[in-house]
GROMACS .gro file of C-alpha atoms in nm:
model
  482
    1MET     CA    1  -1.563  -0.101   0.595
    2SER     CA    2  -1.200  -0.162   0.550
    3GLY     CA    3  -0.956  -0.045   0.282
    4SER     CA    4  -0.874   0.261   0.086
    5SER     CA    5  -1.202   0.428   0.026
    6GLU     CA    6  -1.061   0.776  -0.019
    7THR     CA    7  -0.893   0.815  -0.354
    8GLY     CA    8  -0.896   1.186  -0.384
    9GLY     CA    9  -0.777   1.230  -0.740
   10SER     CA   10  -1.000   0.973  -0.895
   11ALA     CA   11  -1.312   1.177  -0.920
   12SER     CA   12  -1.127   1.483  -1.028
   13GLY     CA   13  -0.993   1.287  -1.314
   14THR     CA   14  -1.347   1.238  -1.432
   15GLY     CA   15  -1.421   1.599  -1.396
   16GLY     CA   16  -1.094   1.691  -1.556
   17GLU     CA   17  -1.219   1.591  -1.898
   18HIS     CA   18  -1.494   1.850  -1.864
   19ARG     CA   19  -1.272   2.121  -1.715
   20GLY     CA   20  -0.997   2.084  -1.973
   21GLU     CA   21  -0.760   1.919  -1.724
   22PRO     CA   22  -0.546   1.610  -1.790
   23THR     CA   23  -0.696   1.276  -1.696
   24LEU     CA   24  -0.544   1.040  -1.441
   25LYS     CA   25  -0.250   0.823  -1.542
   26ARG     CA   26  -0.344   0.457  -1.580
   27VAL     CA   27  -0.072   0.287  -1.378
   28MET     CA   28  -0.245  -0.012  -1.219
   29GLY     CA   29  -0.199  -0.344  -1.392
   30PRO     CA   30  -0.368  -0.669  -1.284
   31TRP     CA   31  -0.127  -0.757  -1.000
   32LEU     CA   32  -0.123  -0.411  -0.846
   33LEU     CA   33  -0.502  -0.394  -0.868
   34LEU     CA   34  -0.530  -0.741  -0.711
   35LEU     CA   35  -0.316  -0.637  -0.414
   36PHE     CA   36  -0.524  -0.322  -0.375
   37ILE     CA   37  -0.849  -0.523  -0.368
   38VAL     CA   38  -0.713  -0.783  -0.123
   39GLY     CA   39  -0.585  -0.507   0.104
   40ASP     CA   40  -0.919  -0.330   0.078
   41ILE     CA   41  -1.112  -0.633   0.207
   42LEU     CA   42  -0.866  -0.742   0.475
   43GLY     CA   43  -0.893  -0.543   0.794
   44THR     CA   44  -1.080  -0.499   1.119
   45GLY     CA   45  -1.368  -0.740   1.053
   46ILE     CA   46  -1.189  -1.074   1.076
   47TYR     CA   47  -0.946  -0.949   1.342
   48ALA     CA   48  -1.214  -0.820   1.580
   49LEU     CA   49  -1.544  -0.997   1.509
   50THR     CA   50  -1.456  -1.367   1.479
   51GLY     CA   51  -1.539  -1.425   1.845
   52GLN     CA   52  -1.871  -1.240   1.824
   53VAL     CA   53  -1.972  -1.454   1.526
   54ALA     CA   54  -1.885  -1.762   1.734
   55ASN     CA   55  -2.122  -1.637   2.003
   56ASP     CA   56  -2.409  -1.662   1.754
   57VAL     CA   57  -2.335  -2.000   1.593
   58GLY     CA   58  -2.086  -2.185   1.811
   59GLY     CA   59  -1.828  -2.400   1.633
   60VAL     CA   60  -1.946  -2.342   1.275
   61VAL     CA   61  -1.800  -1.992   1.291
   62TRP     CA   62  -1.672  -2.037   0.934
   63LEU     CA   63  -2.025  -2.076   0.792
   64PRO     CA   64  -2.146  -1.715   0.838
   65PHE     CA   65  -1.824  -1.594   0.677
   66LEU     CA   66  -1.890  -1.828   0.385
   67VAL     CA   67  -2.251  -1.706   0.348
   68ALA     CA   68  -2.136  -1.343   0.372
   69PHE     CA   69  -1.873  -1.416   0.106
   70THR     CA   70  -2.139  -1.562  -0.125
   71VAL     CA   71  -2.363  -1.255  -0.091
   72ALA     CA   72  -2.064  -1.025  -0.144
   73LEU     CA   73  -1.959  -1.226  -0.451
   74ILE     CA   74  -2.307  -1.194  -0.606
   75THR     CA   75  -2.306  -0.819  -0.543
   76ALA     CA   76  -1.956  -0.795  -0.688
   77PHE     CA   77  -2.095  -0.907  -1.024
   78SER     CA   78  -2.326  -0.604  -1.019
   79TYR     CA   79  -2.033  -0.375  -0.940
   80LEU     CA   80  -1.835  -0.536  -1.222
   81GLU     CA   81  -2.105  -0.460  -1.476
   82LEU     CA   82  -2.135  -0.101  -1.360
   83VAL     CA   83  -1.766  -0.022  -1.324
   84THR     CA   84  -1.687  -0.159  -1.670
   85LYS     CA   85  -1.990   0.019  -1.814
   86TYR     CA   86  -1.912   0.348  -1.637
   87PRO     CA   87  -1.535   0.341  -1.560
   88GLN     CA   88  -1.550   0.649  -1.339
   89ALA     CA   89  -1.445   0.678  -0.978
   90ALA     CA   90  -1.764   0.758  -0.792
   91GLY     CA   91  -1.906   0.417  -0.701
   92ALA     CA   92  -2.255   0.362  -0.565
   93ALA     CA   93  -2.346   0.732  -0.568
   94LEU     CA   94  -2.277   0.754  -0.942
   95TYR     CA   95  -2.475   0.439  -1.021
   96THR     CA   96  -2.770   0.559  -0.812
   97HIS     CA   97  -2.756   0.898  -0.984
   98LYS     CA   98  -2.750   0.749  -1.332
   99ALA     CA   99  -3.020   0.490  -1.261
  100PHE     CA  100  -3.279   0.697  -1.076
  101GLY     CA  101  -3.186   1.063  -1.118
  102ILE     CA  102  -3.339   1.152  -0.779
  103GLN     CA  103  -3.120   1.405  -0.601
  104PHE     CA  104  -3.233   1.315  -0.250
  105LEU     CA  105  -3.176   0.942  -0.310
  106THR     CA  106  -2.829   1.010  -0.448
  107PHE     CA  107  -2.755   1.223  -0.144
  108MET     CA  108  -2.879   0.957   0.101
  109VAL     CA  109  -2.669   0.685  -0.066
  110THR     CA  110  -2.363   0.912  -0.052
  111PHE     CA  111  -2.429   1.004   0.311
  112ALA     CA  112  -2.486   0.636   0.401
  113VAL     CA  113  -2.147   0.547   0.250
  114MET     CA  114  -1.993   0.830   0.450
  115CYS     CA  115  -2.159   0.707   0.770
  116SER     CA  116  -2.039   0.353   0.704
  117GLY     CA  117  -1.685   0.490   0.701
  118ILE     CA  118  -1.739   0.656   1.040
  119THR     CA  119  -1.888   0.345   1.202
  120SER     CA  120  -1.611   0.131   1.052
  121ALA     CA  121  -1.346   0.367   1.190
  122ALA     CA  122  -1.513   0.360   1.532
  123THR     CA  123  -1.509  -0.022   1.520
  124ALA     CA  124  -1.140  -0.016   1.435
  125SER     CA  125  -1.068   0.229   1.718
  126ARG     CA  126  -1.219  -0.001   1.978
  127ALA     CA  127  -1.031  -0.298   1.833
  128PHE     CA  128  -0.707  -0.097   1.830
  129ALA     CA  129  -0.754  -0.007   2.196
  130ALA     CA  130  -0.817  -0.368   2.297
  131ASN     CA  131  -0.509  -0.495   2.112
  132PHE     CA  132  -0.299  -0.208   2.246
  133ALA     CA  133  -0.390  -0.314   2.599
  134GLU     CA  134  -0.291  -0.674   2.519
  135ALA     CA  135   0.036  -0.575   2.353
  136PHE     CA  136   0.151  -0.367   2.651
  137GLU     CA  137  -0.014  -0.594   2.911
  138ILE     CA  138  -0.233  -0.314   3.045
  139ASP     CA  139  -0.525  -0.426   3.259
  140LEU     CA  140  -0.830  -0.255   3.112
  141SER     CA  141  -1.092  -0.494   3.239
  142THR     CA  142  -1.332  -0.202   3.276
  143GLY     CA  143  -1.489  -0.073   2.957
  144ILE     CA  144  -1.395   0.286   3.043
  145GLY     CA  145  -1.026   0.220   2.980
  146ILE     CA  146  -1.088   0.078   2.633
  147THR     CA  147  -1.319   0.370   2.553
  148LEU     CA  148  -1.061   0.628   2.658
  149LEU     CA  149  -0.791   0.454   2.455
  150GLY     CA  150  -1.024   0.439   2.155
  151ILE     CA  151  -1.098   0.811   2.187
  152ALA     CA  152  -0.728   0.894   2.211
  153PHE     CA  153  -0.657   0.686   1.903
  154MET     CA  154  -0.937   0.855   1.707
  155LEU     CA  155  -0.797   1.198   1.798
  156ILE     CA  156  -0.460   1.089   1.662
  157VAL     CA  157  -0.631   0.974   1.342
  158ALA     CA  158  -0.799   1.316   1.319
  159ALA     CA  159  -0.463   1.489   1.362
  160VAL     CA  160  -0.308   1.282   1.082
  161ASN     CA  161  -0.613   1.346   0.866
  162PHE     CA  162  -0.584   1.721   0.932
  163ARG     CA  163  -0.214   1.722   0.848
  164GLY     CA  164  -0.290   1.561   0.513
  165VAL     CA  165  -0.218   1.214   0.382
  166GLY     CA  166  -0.103   1.146   0.028
  167GLU     CA  167  -0.214   0.798  -0.066
  168SER     CA  168  -0.021   0.563  -0.289
  169VAL     CA  169  -0.107   0.221  -0.423
  170ARG     CA  170   0.251   0.115  -0.351
  171ILE     CA  171   0.205   0.199   0.017
  172ASN     CA  172  -0.117  -0.001   0.000
  173VAL     CA  173   0.089  -0.301  -0.114
  174VAL     CA  174   0.301  -0.276   0.203
  175LEU     CA  175  -0.007  -0.239   0.424
  176THR     CA  176  -0.169  -0.537   0.253
  177CYS     CA  177   0.134  -0.756   0.316
  178ILE     CA  178   0.135  -0.665   0.687
  179GLU     CA  179  -0.240  -0.726   0.726
  180LEU     CA  180  -0.219  -1.053   0.534
  181SER     CA  181   0.081  -1.172   0.736
  182GLY     CA  182  -0.126  -1.173   1.055
  183LEU     CA  183  -0.393  -1.393   0.899
  184LEU     CA  184  -0.137  -1.625   0.742
  185ILE     CA  185   0.023  -1.669   1.086
  186ILE     CA  186  -0.312  -1.794   1.213
  187VAL     CA  187  -0.348  -2.033   0.917
  188PHE     CA  188   0.006  -2.173   0.966
  189ILE     CA  189  -0.060  -2.217   1.337
  190GLY     CA  190  -0.371  -2.416   1.245
  191MET     CA  191  -0.175  -2.633   1.001
  192TRP     CA  192   0.090  -2.694   1.268
  193ALA     CA  193  -0.172  -2.788   1.526
  194LEU     CA  194  -0.338  -3.024   1.282
  195GLY     CA  195  -0.005  -3.184   1.196
  196ILE     CA  196   0.091  -3.258   1.557
  197GLY     CA  197  -0.257  -3.366   1.657
  198GLU     CA  198  -0.343  -3.064   1.871
  199GLY     CA  199  -0.666  -2.870   1.853
  200ASP     CA  200  -1.017  -3.005   1.817
  201PHE     CA  201  -1.117  -2.956   1.455
  202SER     CA  202  -1.442  -3.145   1.512
  203ARG     CA  203  -1.571  -2.831   1.689
  204ALA     CA  204  -1.588  -2.666   1.344
  205MET     CA  205  -1.903  -2.871   1.270
  206THR     CA  206  -2.082  -2.797   1.598
  207PHE     CA  207  -2.380  -2.562   1.615
  208ASP     CA  208  -2.457  -2.368   1.931
  209THR     CA  209  -2.718  -2.106   1.845
  210GLY     CA  210  -2.883  -2.076   2.184
  211GLU     CA  211  -3.257  -2.017   2.158
  212ARG     CA  212  -3.238  -1.960   1.781
  213SER     CA  213  -3.270  -2.230   1.519
  214ALA     CA  214  -2.956  -2.328   1.330
  215VAL     CA  215  -3.068  -2.128   1.026
  216GLY     CA  216  -3.164  -1.830   1.240
  217GLY     CA  217  -2.827  -1.833   1.415
  218VAL     CA  218  -2.635  -1.846   1.088
  219ILE     CA  219  -2.840  -1.560   0.942
  220ALA     CA  220  -2.790  -1.346   1.252
  221ALA     CA  221  -2.415  -1.416   1.248
  222THR     CA  222  -2.396  -1.343   0.875
  223THR     CA  223  -2.526  -0.990   0.930
  224LEU     CA  224  -2.217  -0.936   1.145
  225ALA     CA  225  -1.969  -1.140   0.940
  226PHE     CA  226  -2.065  -0.937   0.632
  227TYR     CA  227  -1.860  -0.651   0.777
  228ALA     CA  228  -1.546  -0.856   0.713
  229MET     CA  229  -1.627  -0.892   0.342
  230VAL     CA  230  -1.694  -0.528   0.256
  231GLY     CA  231  -1.424  -0.318   0.096
  232PHE     CA  232  -1.425  -0.477  -0.249
  233GLU     CA  233  -1.669  -0.208  -0.367
  234ASP     CA  234  -1.404   0.059  -0.301
  235SER     CA  235  -1.195  -0.077  -0.587
  236VAL     CA  236  -1.425   0.101  -0.833
  237ASN     CA  237  -1.254   0.420  -0.713
  238MET     CA  238  -0.945   0.300  -0.899
  239ALA     CA  239  -1.127   0.254  -1.231
  240GLU     CA  240  -0.968   0.559  -1.393
  241GLU     CA  241  -0.619   0.457  -1.282
  242ALA     CA  242  -0.638   0.093  -1.398
  243LYS     CA  243  -0.513  -0.022  -1.734
  244ASP     CA  244  -0.797  -0.142  -1.956
  245PRO     CA  245  -1.048  -0.168  -1.667
  246SER     CA  246  -1.327  -0.320  -1.879
  247ARG     CA  247  -1.101  -0.618  -1.949
  248ILE     CA  248  -0.905  -0.674  -1.626
  249PHE     CA  249  -1.152  -0.570  -1.356
  250PRO     CA  250  -1.379  -0.879  -1.369
  251LYS     CA  251  -1.114  -1.149  -1.328
  252VAL     CA  252  -0.904  -0.945  -1.082
  253LEU     CA  253  -1.195  -0.856  -0.853
  254LEU     CA  254  -1.330  -1.211  -0.852
  255THR     CA  255  -0.981  -1.350  -0.782
  256GLY     CA  256  -0.937  -1.108  -0.493
  257LEU     CA  257  -1.273  -1.204  -0.343
  258LEU     CA  258  -1.207  -1.577  -0.376
  259PHE     CA  259  -0.864  -1.543  -0.216
  260THR     CA  260  -0.985  -1.339   0.082
  261GLY     CA  261  -1.289  -1.565   0.125
  262LEU     CA  262  -1.060  -1.869   0.144
  263ILE     CA  263  -0.832  -1.699   0.397
  264TYR     CA  264  -1.128  -1.605   0.616
  265VAL     CA  265  -1.267  -1.958   0.618
  266LEU     CA  266  -0.925  -2.106   0.705
  267VAL     CA  267  -0.873  -1.848   0.982
  268SER     CA  268  -1.216  -1.910   1.135
  269VAL     CA  269  -1.174  -2.291   1.125
  270THR     CA  270  -0.832  -2.260   1.291
  271ALA     CA  271  -0.971  -2.022   1.554
  272ILE     CA  272  -1.250  -2.254   1.664
  273ALA     CA  273  -1.025  -2.562   1.656
  274LEU     CA  274  -0.781  -2.405   1.901
  275VAL     CA  275  -1.014  -2.197   2.119
  276PRO     CA  276  -1.365  -2.303   2.230
  277ALA     CA  277  -1.648  -2.082   2.108
  278ASP     CA  278  -1.736  -1.943   2.451
  279GLU     CA  279  -1.377  -1.835   2.513
  280LEU     CA  280  -1.333  -1.704   2.161
  281GLY     CA  281  -1.638  -1.480   2.204
  282GLU     CA  282  -1.503  -1.302   2.512
  283GLY     CA  283  -1.349  -0.959   2.450
  284ASP     CA  284  -1.234  -0.787   2.132
  285THR     CA  285  -0.907  -0.974   2.063
  286PRO     CA  286  -1.013  -1.323   1.946
  287LEU     CA  287  -0.716  -1.393   1.719
  288LEU     CA  288  -0.468  -1.311   1.994
  289LYS     CA  289  -0.625  -1.594   2.193
  290VAL     CA  290  -0.576  -1.826   1.896
  291VAL     CA  291  -0.204  -1.743   1.877
  292GLN     CA  292  -0.165  -1.793   2.253
  293ALA     CA  293  -0.342  -2.131   2.238
  294GLY     CA  294  -0.179  -2.269   1.925
  295ALA     CA  295   0.171  -2.127   1.959
  296PRO     CA  296   0.242  -2.036   2.321
  297GLY     CA  297   0.603  -1.959   2.236
  298PHE     CA  298   0.513  -1.707   1.966
  299PRO     CA  299   0.583  -1.348   2.084
  300ILE     CA  300   0.226  -1.232   2.132
  301GLY     CA  301   0.335  -0.868   2.123
  302ILE     CA  302   0.435  -0.901   1.758
  303PHE     CA  303   0.095  -1.033   1.656
  304ALA     CA  304  -0.078  -0.766   1.864
  305PHE     CA  305   0.119  -0.501   1.675
  306ILE     CA  306   0.025  -0.656   1.340
  307THR     CA  307  -0.340  -0.644   1.445
  308MET     CA  308  -0.306  -0.286   1.566
  309PHE     CA  309  -0.150  -0.186   1.235
  310ALA     CA  310  -0.428  -0.353   1.036
  311VAL     CA  311  -0.712  -0.189   1.227
  312ALA     CA  312  -0.531   0.147   1.244
  313ASN     CA  313  -0.509   0.151   0.866
  314THR     CA  314  -0.881   0.075   0.846
  315ALA     CA  315  -0.965   0.367   1.076
  316LEU     CA  316  -0.745   0.619   0.897
  317ILE     CA  317  -0.859   0.533   0.546
  318ASN     CA  318  -1.227   0.535   0.641
  319MET     CA  319  -1.203   0.872   0.819
  320LEU     CA  320  -1.024   1.013   0.516
  321MET     CA  321  -1.307   0.891   0.296
  322ALA     CA  322  -1.581   1.020   0.528
  323SER     CA  323  -1.437   1.370   0.567
  324ARG     CA  324  -1.371   1.408   0.193
  325LEU     CA  325  -1.723   1.296   0.101
  326LEU     CA  326  -1.869   1.546   0.349
  327TYR     CA  327  -1.643   1.814   0.206
  328GLY     CA  328  -1.747   1.727  -0.150
  329MET     CA  329  -2.119   1.742  -0.069
  330SER     CA  330  -2.070   2.082   0.093
  331ARG     CA  331  -1.886   2.219  -0.210
  332GLN     CA  332  -2.181   2.113  -0.425
  333HIS     CA  333  -2.419   2.314  -0.200
  334VAL     CA  334  -2.617   2.013  -0.077
  335LEU     CA  335  -2.477   2.052   0.276
  336PRO     CA  336  -2.393   2.371   0.470
  337PRO     CA  337  -2.097   2.555   0.312
  338GLN     CA  338  -1.910   2.568   0.644
  339LEU     CA  339  -1.836   2.197   0.607
  340GLY     CA  340  -1.641   2.273   0.290
  341ARG     CA  341  -1.392   2.514   0.446
  342VAL     CA  342  -1.026   2.437   0.382
  343HIS     CA  343  -0.739   2.520   0.619
  344ARG     CA  344  -0.511   2.789   0.477
  345THR     CA  345  -0.181   2.615   0.547
  346ARG     CA  346  -0.264   2.244   0.567
  347ARG     CA  347  -0.511   2.265   0.276
  348THR     CA  348  -0.733   1.999   0.431
  349PRO     CA  349  -1.110   2.020   0.497
  350TYR     CA  350  -1.072   2.086   0.870
  351ILE     CA  351  -1.441   2.151   0.947
  352ALA     CA  352  -1.544   1.825   0.776
  353ILE     CA  353  -1.266   1.642   0.959
  354GLY     CA  354  -1.383   1.786   1.290
  355PHE     CA  355  -1.748   1.699   1.224
  356THR     CA  356  -1.682   1.339   1.122
  357THR     CA  357  -1.442   1.295   1.414
  358PHE     CA  358  -1.710   1.428   1.651
  359LEU     CA  359  -1.954   1.166   1.522
  360ALA     CA  360  -1.695   0.890   1.558
  361LEU     CA  361  -1.613   0.996   1.914
  362GLY     CA  362  -1.983   0.986   1.997
  363LEU     CA  363  -2.009   0.631   1.865
  364ILE     CA  364  -1.701   0.517   2.058
  365THR     CA  365  -1.829   0.676   2.379
  366PHE     CA  366  -2.201   0.600   2.376
  367VAL     CA  367  -2.217   0.282   2.164
  368GLY     CA  368  -1.884   0.131   2.246
  369GLU     CA  369  -1.945  -0.233   2.166
  370VAL     CA  370  -1.757  -0.356   1.859
  371PRO     CA  371  -2.038  -0.588   1.738
  372GLN     CA  372  -2.292  -0.304   1.723
  373LEU     CA  373  -2.050  -0.070   1.545
  374GLY     CA  374  -1.944  -0.338   1.295
  375GLY     CA  375  -2.304  -0.451   1.252
  376THR     CA  376  -2.413  -0.093   1.179
  377THR     CA  377  -2.143  -0.062   0.913
  378ALA     CA  378  -2.272  -0.381   0.749
  379LEU     CA  379  -2.632  -0.259   0.776
  380LEU     CA  380  -2.559   0.069   0.600
  381LEU     CA  381  -2.366  -0.101   0.321
  382LEU     CA  382  -2.626  -0.375   0.276
  383CYS     CA  383  -2.881  -0.101   0.206
  384VAL     CA  384  -2.642   0.060  -0.044
  385PHE     CA  385  -2.572  -0.277  -0.209
  386THR     CA  386  -2.945  -0.341  -0.245
  387ILE     CA  387  -2.979  -0.017  -0.440
  388VAL     CA  388  -2.673  -0.095  -0.654
  389ASN     CA  389  -2.813  -0.437  -0.748
  390VAL     CA  390  -3.140  -0.274  -0.854
  391ALA     CA  391  -2.950  -0.001  -1.041
  392VAL     CA  392  -2.782  -0.265  -1.260
  393LEU     CA  393  -3.121  -0.380  -1.388
  394VAL     CA  394  -3.254  -0.026  -1.435
  395LEU     CA  395  -2.945   0.081  -1.632
  396ARG     CA  396  -2.977  -0.212  -1.873
  397LYS     CA  397  -3.204   0.015  -2.077
  398ASN     CA  398  -2.914   0.260  -2.125
  399PRO     CA  399  -2.656   0.091  -2.349
  400VAL     CA  400  -2.305   0.230  -2.395
  401GLU     CA  401  -2.083   0.218  -2.703
  402HIS     CA  402  -1.790   0.025  -2.556
  403LYS     CA  403  -1.786  -0.341  -2.457
  404HIS     CA  404  -1.832  -0.414  -2.089
  405PHE     CA  405  -1.891  -0.700  -1.849
  406ARG     CA  406  -2.253  -0.813  -1.819
  407ALA     CA  407  -2.368  -1.005  -1.513
  408PRO     CA  408  -2.619  -1.288  -1.555
  409THR     CA  409  -2.959  -1.125  -1.492
  410ALA     CA  410  -3.041  -1.362  -1.208
  411LEU     CA  411  -2.744  -1.243  -0.999
  412PRO     CA  412  -2.845  -0.879  -0.939
  413VAL     CA  413  -3.198  -1.002  -0.865
  414VAL     CA  414  -3.068  -1.250  -0.607
  415GLY     CA  415  -2.822  -0.991  -0.481
  416ALA     CA  416  -3.092  -0.730  -0.426
  417LEU     CA  417  -3.314  -0.981  -0.244
  418ALA     CA  418  -3.030  -1.119  -0.030
  419CYS     CA  419  -2.885  -0.780   0.067
  420GLY     CA  420  -3.232  -0.639   0.127
  421PHE     CA  421  -3.325  -0.934   0.348
  422LEU     CA  422  -3.003  -0.916   0.551
  423ALA     CA  423  -3.082  -0.551   0.623
  424THR     CA  424  -3.425  -0.631   0.770
  425PRO     CA  425  -3.521  -0.705   1.132
  426PHE     CA  426  -3.617  -1.060   1.022
  427THR     CA  427  -3.249  -1.154   1.060
  428ASP     CA  428  -3.272  -1.094   1.435
  429ARG     CA  429  -3.029  -0.806   1.399
  430ASN     CA  430  -2.973  -0.613   1.720
  431PRO     CA  431  -3.221  -0.319   1.725
  432ASP     CA  432  -2.943  -0.090   1.846
  433GLN     CA  433  -2.789  -0.108   1.499
  434TYR     CA  434  -3.103   0.038   1.342
  435ALA     CA  435  -3.106   0.311   1.606
  436ILE     CA  436  -2.742   0.400   1.539
  437ALA     CA  437  -2.789   0.403   1.161
  438GLY     CA  438  -3.113   0.598   1.198
  439VAL     CA  439  -2.952   0.869   1.409
  440LEU     CA  440  -2.661   0.907   1.166
  441LEU     CA  441  -2.886   0.926   0.860
  442ALA     CA  442  -3.125   1.162   1.042
  443ILE     CA  443  -2.834   1.399   1.095
  444GLY     CA  444  -2.781   1.396   0.719
  445VAL     CA  445  -3.149   1.461   0.649
  446VAL     CA  446  -3.154   1.755   0.890
  447LEU     CA  447  -2.839   1.905   0.740
  448TRP     CA  448  -2.980   1.859   0.389
  449GLY     CA  449  -3.317   2.008   0.483
  450VAL     CA  450  -3.177   2.314   0.659
  451ASN     CA  451  -2.933   2.375   0.378
  452HIS     CA  452  -3.211   2.339   0.118
  453LEU     CA  453  -3.416   2.607   0.293
  454VAL     CA  454  -3.115   2.839   0.309
  455ASN     CA  455  -3.032   2.776  -0.057
  456THR     CA  456  -3.391   2.852  -0.157
  457LYS     CA  457  -3.385   3.179   0.034
  458LEU     CA  458  -3.051   3.282  -0.117
  459GLY     CA  459  -3.138   3.163  -0.468
  460VAL     CA  460  -2.853   2.909  -0.472
  461LYS     CA  461  -2.901   2.582  -0.658
  462GLY     CA  462  -2.752   2.280  -0.491
  463GLU     CA  463  -2.720   1.958  -0.692
  464LEU     CA  464  -2.517   1.650  -0.611
  465HIS     CA  465  -2.300   1.525  -0.897
  466PRO     CA  466  -2.102   1.220  -0.775
  467GLU     CA  467  -1.836   1.262  -1.045
  468TYR     CA  468  -1.710   1.574  -0.868
  469LEU     CA  469  -1.726   1.471  -0.504
  470THR     CA  470  -1.350   1.460  -0.448
  471ASP     CA  471  -1.058   1.656  -0.582
  472ASP     CA  472  -0.683   1.657  -0.532
  473ASP     CA  473  -0.689   2.035  -0.497
  474PRO     CA  474  -0.945   2.144  -0.238
  475SER     CA  475  -0.946   2.498  -0.379
  476THR     CA  476  -1.093   2.375  -0.707
  477PRO     CA  477  -1.465   2.452  -0.727
  478HIS     CA  478  -1.690   2.147  -0.741
  479GLY     CA  479  -1.988   2.107  -0.961
  480PRO     CA  480  -2.079   2.015  -1.316
  481SER     CA  481  -1.931   2.180  -1.619
  482ASN     CA  482  -2.136   2.130  -1.930
   0.00000   0.00000   0.00000
């Protein structure tokens, strides 16, 4: 999952109304929100997984991205209805809580979102390591070298996370421009190649799905390509800081999705036109190969650094999100209280940071392969999106006083079916992804179960209230105030 998932003050703004605190300042107009959404979607997925998608479908590498975009767009309509109906910054956990009111389900959705951040960061770490090796011309043909570099990078991310990072939407604008510049370079290289008659654009219509049927290959590739389209759902975390969200969110979110979808299709068409599918699918730096093939004179080190910056931002933001969610769940007594401890001087949740980093290091070391890490991220979020699409329909029976966006009823139905299907084994998804997701979620269940037994013995009541999961001031107690 790419983009700025951790928006610490957003949830506290919601809680602030109940605690007598001031609410968040609404500073984001349409253009600033659009840049935030575009930057949220752009990231590791397209930079690292284009070649792996080509391995599944051959030349029509653009088609899985297009299908993934369509499914994401349908789900976005559900998010639009919910974020304009409940303009609070808690996302899927809040919608699950309001729709079903089942504490364990709310917890599992929250923990799944947290785990998706860890798997996404691990994906970005491997991609960072591969691009680092290319940028400095280091021969890391053995997987051990990439793994060690990925581990070192993740430890640096943990150190930055521990030190404390103050986020800003203006910084996000800069990051978005850098990430977008790398993809625009690819598009311009494709236009140049087309103009001078280089490249074989006919390859973009060629299927090569191996033993699978054409449909089966596209579906399998879509489960991986979907990772590149996630991130738009994080924009709901900015609901309390956007001006008139019920009015501007629909058109801004849809514009952002359409723009990024177009960029991804153009990038994938250019990639396959300049580099054959079998070559594109080798290694974790597919777009570097495109630059080398289409513009041999272009300083490859510059593009490698752009890619490194894009994936580094993905890793940092996702680890911030994961550690803060874990911290928030601990402060609400649904996870062991040790995970909610805050460092005296840095004022950051150092135990939660250490725990999430430990999980990420395990994924980098024992899973390693970028496709399985990215595919696991998509799997976790597809399950969450299925629940969100159902929640839209359930919450239709709970009207609100203000006007809000309403999605055509058919869309959440189709969205739930599509996301649910893409999460099943019928898509020929690699079984390792289910194993990885299962282990991560099992850790959450064990932590929840042990903590529940301890709470029962001590007479402590633990309830998860998504509105209070994050807070600018870690010393502020979490929990509902009625």
